[in-house]
Short mmCIF file of C-alpha atoms and ligand atoms in Angstrom, two decimals:
data_model
loop_
_atom_site.label_atom_id
_atom_site.label_comp_id
_atom_site.label_asym_id
_atom_site.label_seq_id
_atom_site.Cartn_x
_atom_site.Cartn_y
_atom_site.Cartn_z
CA UNK O 1 -20.61 -0.27 -86.39
CA UNK O 2 -20.68 -0.18 -82.61
CA UNK O 3 -17.78 -2.25 -81.31
CA UNK O 4 -18.36 -1.78 -77.58
CA UNK O 5 -21.63 -0.83 -75.95
CA UNK O 6 -21.52 -0.67 -72.16
CA UNK O 7 -24.60 0.16 -70.15
CA UNK O 8 -25.04 0.91 -66.47
CA UNK O 9 -21.59 -0.33 -65.44
CA UNK O 10 -20.99 -0.52 -61.73
CA UNK O 11 -17.99 -2.07 -60.02
CA UNK O 12 -16.87 -2.12 -56.38
CA UNK O 13 -13.61 -3.71 -55.22
CA UNK O 14 -13.82 -6.36 -52.48
CA UNK O 15 -12.86 -3.75 -49.85
CA UNK O 16 -16.00 -1.81 -50.79
CA UNK O 17 -14.36 0.96 -52.89
CA UNK O 18 -16.90 1.92 -55.54
CA UNK O 19 -14.63 2.54 -58.55
CA UNK O 20 -17.21 2.74 -61.35
CA UNK O 21 -20.79 3.74 -60.73
CA UNK O 22 -23.44 3.87 -63.42
CA UNK O 23 -21.31 4.47 -66.51
CA UNK O 24 -22.55 4.12 -70.10
CA UNK O 25 -20.02 4.05 -72.93
CA UNK O 26 -20.42 3.46 -76.64
CA UNK O 27 -17.36 3.04 -78.86
CA UNK O 28 -17.76 3.03 -82.63
CA UNK O 29 -15.47 1.22 -85.07
CA UNK O 30 -12.43 3.27 -86.04
CA UNK O 31 -12.68 5.70 -83.14
CA UNK O 32 -9.67 6.67 -81.02
CA UNK O 33 -11.00 7.44 -77.58
CA UNK O 34 -9.05 8.61 -74.53
CA UNK O 35 -10.33 7.88 -71.02
CA UNK O 36 -8.87 10.84 -69.20
CA UNK O 37 -9.00 11.68 -65.52
CA UNK O 38 -6.89 12.17 -62.43
CA UNK O 39 -5.44 9.23 -60.52
CA UNK O 40 -8.16 7.23 -58.84
CA UNK O 41 -10.93 8.45 -61.20
CA UNK O 42 -11.71 4.89 -62.27
CA UNK O 43 -10.02 4.82 -65.70
CA UNK O 44 -8.21 1.57 -65.18
CA UNK O 45 -11.24 -0.15 -63.68
CA UNK O 46 -13.44 1.05 -66.56
CA UNK O 47 -10.90 -0.13 -69.13
CA UNK O 48 -10.77 -3.57 -67.51
CA UNK O 49 -14.57 -3.73 -67.49
CA UNK O 50 -14.72 -2.74 -71.16
CA UNK O 51 -12.09 -5.37 -71.97
CA UNK O 52 -13.88 -8.07 -70.03
CA UNK O 53 -10.94 -8.63 -67.65
CA UNK O 54 -13.29 -8.08 -64.71
CA UNK O 55 -17.04 -8.52 -64.53
CA UNK O 56 -19.28 -5.64 -63.49
CA UNK O 57 -21.42 -5.97 -60.36
CA UNK O 58 -24.21 -4.67 -62.56
CA UNK O 59 -24.53 -3.51 -66.14
CA UNK O 60 -23.53 -5.12 -69.41
CA UNK O 61 -20.86 -4.83 -72.09
CA UNK O 62 -21.78 -5.89 -75.60
CA UNK O 63 -19.15 -6.53 -78.28
CA UNK O 64 -19.69 -5.97 -82.02
CA UNK O 65 -23.44 -6.11 -81.36
CA UNK O 66 -23.01 -9.87 -81.11
CA UNK O 67 -22.04 -11.10 -77.68
CA UNK O 68 -21.70 -10.12 -74.01
CA UNK O 69 -18.76 -12.47 -73.51
CA UNK O 70 -15.33 -10.90 -74.12
CA UNK O 71 -13.83 -14.38 -74.51
CA UNK O 72 -15.81 -14.74 -77.74
CA UNK O 73 -13.90 -11.81 -79.27
CA UNK O 74 -10.35 -12.41 -78.03
CA UNK O 75 -9.19 -12.74 -81.65
CA UNK O 76 -10.61 -9.28 -82.47
CA UNK O 77 -9.89 -7.33 -79.30
CA UNK O 78 -6.69 -6.96 -77.26
CA UNK O 79 -6.43 -5.41 -73.83
CA UNK O 80 -3.14 -4.12 -72.47
CA UNK O 81 -3.02 -3.63 -68.70
CA UNK O 82 -0.37 -1.54 -66.96
CA UNK O 83 1.58 -4.59 -65.86
CA UNK O 84 3.84 -6.02 -68.63
CA UNK O 85 4.13 -9.22 -66.56
CA UNK O 86 0.53 -9.99 -67.60
CA UNK O 87 1.88 -10.52 -71.15
CA UNK O 88 5.52 -11.48 -70.68
CA UNK O 89 5.74 -14.79 -68.87
CA UNK O 90 7.55 -17.09 -71.29
CA UNK O 91 11.32 -17.82 -71.25
CA UNK O 92 11.94 -15.45 -74.19
CA UNK O 93 10.34 -12.39 -75.76
CA UNK O 94 9.91 -14.35 -78.98
CA UNK O 95 7.85 -17.02 -77.22
CA UNK O 96 5.73 -14.32 -75.60
CA UNK O 97 5.02 -12.86 -79.01
CA UNK O 98 3.99 -16.29 -80.32
CA UNK O 99 1.73 -16.95 -77.33
CA UNK O 100 -1.33 -14.91 -78.45
CA UNK O 101 -1.50 -16.23 -82.01
CA UNK O 102 -0.79 -19.71 -80.56
CA UNK O 103 -4.19 -19.51 -78.84
CA UNK O 104 -5.88 -19.00 -82.20
CA UNK O 105 -6.09 -21.86 -84.65
CA UNK O 106 -3.29 -20.59 -86.88
CA UNK O 107 -0.64 -22.59 -88.71
CA UNK O 108 2.94 -22.59 -87.34
CA UNK O 109 4.04 -20.71 -90.48
CA UNK O 110 1.44 -17.99 -89.94
CA UNK O 111 2.44 -17.65 -86.27
CA UNK O 112 6.12 -17.34 -87.24
CA UNK O 113 5.22 -14.78 -89.91
CA UNK O 114 3.29 -12.67 -87.39
CA UNK O 115 6.10 -12.84 -84.84
CA UNK O 116 8.67 -11.77 -87.47
CA UNK O 117 6.49 -8.92 -88.67
CA UNK O 118 5.75 -7.57 -85.20
CA UNK O 119 9.40 -7.97 -84.15
CA UNK O 120 10.48 -5.78 -87.05
CA UNK O 121 7.71 -3.27 -86.54
CA UNK O 122 8.52 -2.80 -82.85
CA UNK O 123 12.26 -2.85 -83.37
CA UNK O 124 12.57 -5.88 -81.06
CA UNK O 125 15.13 -7.80 -83.12
CA UNK O 126 17.92 -7.41 -80.55
CA UNK O 127 15.62 -8.41 -77.68
CA UNK O 128 13.99 -11.37 -79.34
CA UNK O 129 15.89 -14.15 -77.58
CA UNK O 130 16.13 -12.42 -74.22
CA UNK O 131 14.17 -13.37 -71.12
CA UNK O 132 11.57 -10.60 -70.70
CA UNK O 133 12.63 -9.89 -67.11
CA UNK O 134 16.05 -8.77 -68.43
CA UNK O 135 14.41 -5.96 -70.43
CA UNK O 136 14.25 -2.38 -69.17
CA UNK O 137 10.85 -1.06 -68.07
CA UNK O 138 10.30 0.81 -71.33
CA UNK O 139 11.36 -2.20 -73.42
CA UNK O 140 8.96 -4.40 -71.46
CA UNK O 141 6.08 -2.01 -72.21
CA UNK O 142 7.04 -2.04 -75.91
CA UNK O 143 7.23 -5.86 -75.95
CA UNK O 144 3.92 -6.17 -74.08
CA UNK O 145 2.22 -3.89 -76.62
CA UNK O 146 3.78 -5.92 -79.43
CA UNK O 147 2.36 -9.11 -77.91
CA UNK O 148 -1.10 -7.50 -77.73
CA UNK O 149 -0.88 -6.79 -81.46
CA UNK O 150 0.16 -10.22 -82.68
CA UNK O 151 -3.50 -11.26 -82.87
CA UNK O 152 -4.12 -8.34 -85.30
CA UNK O 153 -6.95 -6.89 -83.22
CA UNK O 154 -9.68 -4.63 -84.61
CA UNK O 155 -10.01 -3.12 -81.15
CA UNK O 156 -7.18 -2.23 -78.80
CA UNK O 157 -7.71 -1.18 -75.18
CA UNK O 158 -4.61 0.29 -73.54
CA UNK O 159 -4.18 1.22 -69.89
CA UNK O 160 -1.65 4.07 -69.62
CA UNK O 161 0.69 2.56 -72.25
CA UNK O 162 3.41 5.24 -72.00
CA UNK O 163 3.47 6.09 -68.31
CA UNK O 164 6.98 5.57 -66.89
CA UNK O 165 8.32 4.95 -70.39
CA UNK O 166 11.43 6.81 -71.56
CA UNK O 167 11.31 9.30 -74.44
CA UNK O 168 12.61 6.92 -77.14
CA UNK O 169 10.22 4.08 -76.29
CA UNK O 170 7.41 6.57 -75.88
CA UNK O 171 8.05 7.96 -79.37
CA UNK O 172 8.09 4.43 -80.84
CA UNK O 173 4.81 3.53 -79.14
CA UNK O 174 3.11 6.77 -80.21
CA UNK O 175 4.25 6.32 -83.80
CA UNK O 176 2.82 2.80 -83.82
CA UNK O 177 -0.47 3.96 -82.35
CA UNK O 178 -0.68 6.58 -85.08
CA UNK O 179 -0.11 3.90 -87.73
CA UNK O 180 -2.77 1.69 -86.18
CA UNK O 181 -5.24 4.58 -86.11
CA UNK O 182 -4.53 5.28 -89.77
CA UNK O 183 -5.27 1.60 -90.52
CA UNK O 184 -8.67 1.98 -88.84
CA UNK O 185 -7.96 0.13 -85.59
CA UNK O 186 -10.34 1.19 -82.83
CA UNK O 187 -8.27 2.38 -79.87
CA UNK O 188 -9.33 3.14 -76.33
CA UNK O 189 -6.52 4.47 -74.20
CA UNK O 190 -6.55 5.53 -70.57
CA UNK O 191 -4.23 8.29 -69.38
CA UNK O 192 -3.96 10.92 -66.67
CA UNK O 193 -1.75 12.99 -69.06
CA UNK O 194 -3.57 15.67 -71.02
CA UNK O 195 -0.31 16.29 -72.98
CA UNK O 196 -0.67 12.87 -74.54
CA UNK O 197 -4.33 13.07 -75.52
CA UNK O 198 -4.11 15.05 -78.81
CA UNK O 199 -1.51 12.54 -80.05
CA UNK O 200 -3.65 9.47 -79.46
CA UNK O 201 -7.34 10.38 -79.53
CA UNK O 202 -9.97 12.37 -81.36
CA UNK O 203 -12.59 11.83 -78.67
CA UNK O 204 -12.29 12.18 -74.92
CA UNK O 205 -14.29 10.66 -72.09
CA UNK O 206 -13.43 12.72 -69.06
CA UNK O 207 -13.79 10.89 -65.74
CA UNK O 208 -13.91 12.79 -62.47
CA UNK O 209 -14.38 9.97 -59.97
CA UNK O 210 -18.16 10.37 -59.87
CA UNK O 211 -18.72 9.32 -63.47
CA UNK O 212 -18.29 10.78 -66.94
CA UNK O 213 -17.86 14.55 -66.58
CA UNK O 214 -17.66 15.10 -70.35
CA UNK O 215 -17.76 13.18 -73.61
CA UNK O 216 -16.60 15.27 -76.54
CA UNK O 217 -14.02 15.89 -79.22
CA UNK O 218 -10.40 16.18 -78.13
CA UNK O 219 -10.47 19.85 -79.17
CA UNK O 220 -13.59 20.62 -77.13
CA UNK O 221 -12.42 18.92 -73.97
CA UNK O 222 -8.70 19.76 -74.08
CA UNK O 223 -9.33 23.49 -74.60
CA UNK O 224 -11.89 23.76 -71.78
CA UNK O 225 -9.63 24.81 -68.90
CA UNK O 226 -12.54 25.18 -66.46
CA UNK O 227 -13.89 21.73 -67.13
CA UNK O 228 -10.42 20.18 -66.79
CA UNK O 229 -9.73 22.12 -63.59
CA UNK O 230 -12.92 20.64 -62.11
CA UNK O 231 -11.21 17.27 -62.63
CA UNK O 232 -7.86 18.48 -61.23
CA UNK O 233 -6.35 18.51 -64.73
CA UNK O 234 -4.84 21.24 -66.91
CA UNK O 235 -4.96 21.69 -70.68
CA UNK O 236 -1.80 20.66 -72.58
CA UNK O 237 0.97 23.28 -72.26
CA UNK O 238 0.72 24.39 -75.88
CA UNK O 239 -3.02 24.97 -75.46
CA UNK O 240 -2.31 27.18 -72.44
CA UNK O 241 0.40 29.04 -74.35
CA UNK O 242 -1.89 29.79 -77.31
CA UNK O 243 -5.09 30.16 -75.26
CA UNK O 244 -5.88 33.64 -76.56
CA UNK O 245 -5.29 32.78 -80.22
CA UNK O 246 -8.18 32.43 -82.60
CA UNK O 247 -7.61 28.76 -83.29
CA UNK O 248 -5.72 27.02 -80.54
CA UNK O 249 -3.16 24.37 -81.60
CA UNK O 250 -3.38 21.12 -79.61
CA UNK O 251 0.16 19.92 -80.22
CA UNK O 252 3.60 21.51 -80.58
CA UNK O 253 3.70 20.30 -84.19
CA UNK O 254 0.43 22.13 -84.94
CA UNK O 255 1.78 25.25 -83.24
CA UNK O 256 5.01 25.10 -85.28
CA UNK O 257 3.01 24.87 -88.49
CA UNK O 258 0.90 27.80 -87.42
CA UNK O 259 3.96 29.91 -86.61
CA UNK O 260 5.65 29.03 -89.89
CA UNK O 261 2.56 30.30 -91.65
CA UNK O 262 3.13 33.62 -89.91
CA UNK O 263 0.40 33.49 -87.27
CA UNK O 264 1.60 35.61 -84.42
CA UNK O 265 -1.80 35.70 -82.76
P1 LIG K 301 -7.41 5.32 -62.22
O1 LIG K 301 -7.04 4.31 -63.25
O2 LIG K 301 -8.22 6.44 -62.78
O3 LIG K 301 -6.23 5.82 -61.44
P2 LIG K 301 -8.56 3.09 -60.76
O4 LIG K 301 -9.58 2.48 -61.64
O5 LIG K 301 -7.24 2.44 -60.64
O6 LIG K 301 -8.40 4.64 -61.16
O7 LIG K 301 -9.15 3.22 -59.28
C1 LIG K 301 -10.46 3.70 -59.02
C2 LIG K 301 -10.70 3.61 -57.52
O8 LIG K 301 -10.67 2.24 -57.14
C3 LIG K 301 -9.66 4.33 -56.69
O9 LIG K 301 -10.31 4.88 -55.57
C4 LIG K 301 -8.72 3.21 -56.27
O10 LIG K 301 -8.12 3.49 -55.03
C5 LIG K 301 -9.66 2.03 -56.15
N1 LIG K 301 -9.01 0.75 -56.42
C6 LIG K 301 -8.29 0.40 -57.51
N2 LIG K 301 -7.86 -0.88 -57.43
C7 LIG K 301 -8.30 -1.34 -56.23
C8 LIG K 301 -8.19 -2.59 -55.54
N3 LIG K 301 -7.54 -3.63 -56.09
N4 LIG K 301 -8.77 -2.69 -54.33
C9 LIG K 301 -9.43 -1.64 -53.79
N5 LIG K 301 -9.60 -0.45 -54.38
C10 LIG K 301 -9.04 -0.29 -55.59
#
């Protein structure tokens, strides 16, 4: 099933900057897609257009083959922007977590159940009663992602969810994204970091500022040094290290496995 079908998207900011110009994107259910490109390539703008947070100047976005209005699918799709303050605005973290499900017509017991479950899953127990502004940057990102998940979305759009996040919070977020992928959640994630891509996506849309420079598997795009260089990006370090091997590992874990099996070339 096609969950998002965007056609001819064009968006210029009020100052005239043309951020997205003539982009078509189709996302199928269960895919994990990375929007990858250098800073300023239009990733964030495209993600906001796909999530219905801003309206295109021209073009359309269709959800689940049913509607062009993102508000109709807020119970099935969550969008996480880069600013945790978009999600954390209640007196306590706990109230923030209850806010999303509170917008759906759920019973109080179901809302409490979801908040408890997500609190445990994101290891937020100790932060539960705190005002969100007292949290560290990484904790805020973790809490914001938790709040995006309380509606149990089928589709999750994430704008650079681990940039400026410390190693421990980053590991927690990546582990959760892996779990969500395994459960079949459709994930679209924007990032300028090629290192991150093999951990979060099996398909890559490469943006170069003029449009989509490539749309392919993570392996195809992340091992194409020339293509990435055209977009001012480099392949992940482990890909560069093993570039002349027969099958190139995309992650350190894959490389370790390969080496344990005795592959020296
Ligand atoms: P990315 O997420 O890839 O870094 P963005 O979508 O944030 O790219 O930005 C795309 C282009 O739009 C850039 O040239 C950026 O400077 C511009 N841009 C982003 N936000 C605004 C804004 N609020 N007003 C004007 N220009 C903007």
